[in-house]
Amino acid sequence: MNDVIYQRIEKCAQFTTLVRIRQRFATLLSLIVLVLYITFILLIAFAPDWLGTPLWQGTSVTRGIPAGIGLIVISFLLTGVYVWRANGEFDRLTRELLQEVNG
């Protein structure tokens, strides 16, 4: 019984659309995070003096600390964006797909 349902789902145009949209969105978010992390690593490698510069005179807080924290915060925010869209649009498309296949 499940194999029949799986075959119907794979043949459905809505399934192809759902997979394409979800994959494109996940790839976009992954590329954003990857570029940010690579940029941060390149800054560590090629501009350590810039990252090691204190934010203001007399402090031990350098530019690298807020940059690293910002990178982590952006990663959490992008994860939240994905979850928000997955719980909204992607779940709606999945329900519509299952209704069509079972209907």
PDB file of C-alpha atoms in Angstrom:
ATOM      1  CA  MET A   1       0.000   0.000   0.000  1.00  0.00           C
ATOM      2  CA  ASN A   2       2.748   2.488   0.907  1.00  0.00           C
ATOM      3  CA  ASP A   3       4.654   1.779  -2.316  1.00  0.00           C
ATOM      4  CA  VAL A   4       1.583   2.745  -4.339  1.00  0.00           C
ATOM      5  CA  ILE A   5       1.232   6.008  -2.430  1.00  0.00           C
ATOM      6  CA  TYR A   6       4.941   6.754  -2.822  1.00  0.00           C
ATOM      7  CA  GLN A   7       4.700   6.192  -6.567  1.00  0.00           C
ATOM      8  CA  ARG A   8       1.696   8.505  -6.802  1.00  0.00           C
ATOM      9  CA  ILE A   9       3.546  11.182  -4.843  1.00  0.00           C
ATOM     10  CA  GLU A  10       6.630  10.938  -7.069  1.00  0.00           C
ATOM     11  CA  LYS A  11       4.501  11.335 -10.195  1.00  0.00           C
ATOM     12  CA  CYS A  12       2.616  14.354  -8.837  1.00  0.00           C
ATOM     13  CA  ALA A  13       3.617  17.749 -10.237  1.00  0.00           C
ATOM     14  CA  GLN A  14       3.110  19.365  -6.830  1.00  0.00           C
ATOM     15  CA  PHE A  15       5.789  17.080  -5.359  1.00  0.00           C
ATOM     16  CA  THR A  16       8.310  18.201  -7.949  1.00  0.00           C
ATOM     17  CA  THR A  17       7.429  21.830  -7.272  1.00  0.00           C
ATOM     18  CA  LEU A  18       7.731  21.371  -3.507  1.00  0.00           C
ATOM     19  CA  VAL A  19      11.115  19.671  -3.780  1.00  0.00           C
ATOM     20  CA  ARG A  20      12.423  22.316  -6.187  1.00  0.00           C
ATOM     21  CA  ILE A  21      11.273  25.269  -4.040  1.00  0.00           C
ATOM     22  CA  ARG A  22      12.518  23.764  -0.789  1.00  0.00           C
ATOM     23  CA  GLN A  23      15.866  22.766  -2.270  1.00  0.00           C
ATOM     24  CA  ARG A  24      16.432  26.202  -3.818  1.00  0.00           C
ATOM     25  CA  PHE A  25      15.638  27.939  -0.540  1.00  0.00           C
ATOM     26  CA  ALA A  26      17.854  25.625   1.527  1.00  0.00           C
ATOM     27  CA  THR A  27      20.693  26.065  -0.972  1.00  0.00           C
ATOM     28  CA  LEU A  28      20.372  29.859  -0.812  1.00  0.00           C
ATOM     29  CA  LEU A  29      20.515  29.920   2.980  1.00  0.00           C
ATOM     30  CA  SER A  30      23.419  27.466   3.003  1.00  0.00           C
ATOM     31  CA  LEU A  31      25.369  29.602   0.540  1.00  0.00           C
ATOM     32  CA  ILE A  32      24.789  32.714   2.637  1.00  0.00           C
ATOM     33  CA  VAL A  33      26.148  31.004   5.756  1.00  0.00           C
ATOM     34  CA  LEU A  34      29.036  29.462   3.834  1.00  0.00           C
ATOM     35  CA  VAL A  35      30.095  32.811   2.356  1.00  0.00           C
ATOM     36  CA  LEU A  36      29.924  34.479   5.768  1.00  0.00           C
ATOM     37  CA  TYR A  37      31.985  31.762   7.461  1.00  0.00           C
ATOM     38  CA  ILE A  38      34.576  31.682   4.666  1.00  0.00           C
ATOM     39  CA  THR A  39      34.840  35.470   4.821  1.00  0.00           C
ATOM     40  CA  PHE A  40      35.400  35.286   8.573  1.00  0.00           C
ATOM     41  CA  ILE A  41      38.085  32.590   8.171  1.00  0.00           C
ATOM     42  CA  LEU A  42      39.784  34.631   5.441  1.00  0.00           C
ATOM     43  CA  LEU A  43      39.780  37.654   7.724  1.00  0.00           C
ATOM     44  CA  ILE A  44      41.427  35.551  10.425  1.00  0.00           C
ATOM     45  CA  ALA A  45      44.034  34.338   7.937  1.00  0.00           C
ATOM     46  CA  PHE A  46      44.798  37.542   6.046  1.00  0.00           C
ATOM     47  CA  ALA A  47      43.752  40.403   8.333  1.00  0.00           C
ATOM     48  CA  PRO A  48      44.422  39.292  11.903  1.00  0.00           C
ATOM     49  CA  ASP A  49      45.608  42.776  12.856  1.00  0.00           C
ATOM     50  CA  TRP A  50      42.306  44.284  11.743  1.00  0.00           C
ATOM     51  CA  LEU A  51      40.301  41.708  13.722  1.00  0.00           C
ATOM     52  CA  GLY A  52      42.611  42.169  16.702  1.00  0.00           C
ATOM     53  CA  THR A  53      42.137  45.920  16.830  1.00  0.00           C
ATOM     54  CA  PRO A  54      40.308  46.984  20.016  1.00  0.00           C
ATOM     55  CA  LEU A  55      36.878  48.515  19.507  1.00  0.00           C
ATOM     56  CA  TRP A  56      37.913  51.502  21.606  1.00  0.00           C
ATOM     57  CA  GLN A  57      41.021  52.527  23.442  1.00  0.00           C
ATOM     58  CA  GLY A  58      41.658  50.788  26.756  1.00  0.00           C
ATOM     59  CA  THR A  59      39.440  47.756  26.132  1.00  0.00           C
ATOM     60  CA  SER A  60      40.304  44.160  25.434  1.00  0.00           C
ATOM     61  CA  VAL A  61      37.225  43.697  23.240  1.00  0.00           C
ATOM     62  CA  THR A  62      38.418  43.496  19.655  1.00  0.00           C
ATOM     63  CA  ARG A  63      36.617  43.677  16.321  1.00  0.00           C
ATOM     64  CA  GLY A  64      36.784  39.897  16.045  1.00  0.00           C
ATOM     65  CA  ILE A  65      34.537  39.292  19.050  1.00  0.00           C
ATOM     66  CA  PRO A  66      31.401  41.067  17.728  1.00  0.00           C
ATOM     67  CA  ALA A  67      32.151  39.702  14.260  1.00  0.00           C
ATOM     68  CA  GLY A  68      32.190  36.140  15.598  1.00  0.00           C
ATOM     69  CA  ILE A  69      29.094  36.689  17.730  1.00  0.00           C
ATOM     70  CA  GLY A  70      27.347  38.306  14.770  1.00  0.00           C
ATOM     71  CA  LEU A  71      28.141  35.287  12.635  1.00  0.00           C
ATOM     72  CA  ILE A  72      26.567  32.968  15.199  1.00  0.00           C
ATOM     73  CA  VAL A  73      23.504  35.213  15.554  1.00  0.00           C
ATOM     74  CA  ILE A  74      23.033  35.369  11.778  1.00  0.00           C
ATOM     75  CA  SER A  75      23.225  31.569  11.614  1.00  0.00           C
ATOM     76  CA  PHE A  76      20.493  31.282  14.259  1.00  0.00           C
ATOM     77  CA  LEU A  77      18.340  33.865  12.471  1.00  0.00           C
ATOM     78  CA  LEU A  78      18.662  32.087   9.123  1.00  0.00           C
ATOM     79  CA  THR A  79      17.728  28.817  10.814  1.00  0.00           C
ATOM     80  CA  GLY A  80      14.662  30.585  12.201  1.00  0.00           C
ATOM     81  CA  VAL A  81      13.777  31.879   8.742  1.00  0.00           C
ATOM     82  CA  TYR A  82      13.964  28.340   7.362  1.00  0.00           C
ATOM     83  CA  VAL A  83      11.817  26.926  10.177  1.00  0.00           C
ATOM     84  CA  TRP A  84       9.263  29.718   9.742  1.00  0.00           C
ATOM     85  CA  ARG A  85       8.956  29.048   6.021  1.00  0.00           C
ATOM     86  CA  ALA A  86       8.986  25.273   6.494  1.00  0.00           C
ATOM     87  CA  ASN A  87       6.174  25.452   9.051  1.00  0.00           C
ATOM     88  CA  GLY A  88       4.171  27.731   6.789  1.00  0.00           C
ATOM     89  CA  GLU A  89       4.548  27.370   3.056  1.00  0.00           C
ATOM     90  CA  PHE A  90       6.260  23.977   2.892  1.00  0.00           C
ATOM     91  CA  ASP A  91       3.816  22.333   5.301  1.00  0.00           C
ATOM     92  CA  ARG A  92       0.875  23.811   3.357  1.00  0.00           C
ATOM     93  CA  LEU A  93       2.247  22.460   0.076  1.00  0.00           C
ATOM     94  CA  THR A  94       2.817  19.058   1.691  1.00  0.00           C
ATOM     95  CA  ARG A  95      -0.779  18.929   2.975  1.00  0.00           C
ATOM     96  CA  GLU A  96      -2.108  19.871  -0.472  1.00  0.00           C
ATOM     97  CA  LEU A  97       0.047  17.191  -2.058  1.00  0.00           C
ATOM     98  CA  LEU A  98      -1.177  14.510   0.356  1.00  0.00           C
ATOM     99  CA  GLN A  99      -4.810  15.559  -0.168  1.00  0.00           C
ATOM    100  CA  GLU A 100      -4.390  15.260  -3.928  1.00  0.00           C
ATOM    101  CA  VAL A 101      -2.684  11.879  -3.718  1.00  0.00           C
ATOM    102  CA  ASN A 102      -5.123  10.420  -1.165  1.00  0.00           C
ATOM    103  CA  GLY A 103      -8.147  12.221  -2.548  1.00  0.00           C
TER     104      GLY A 103
END
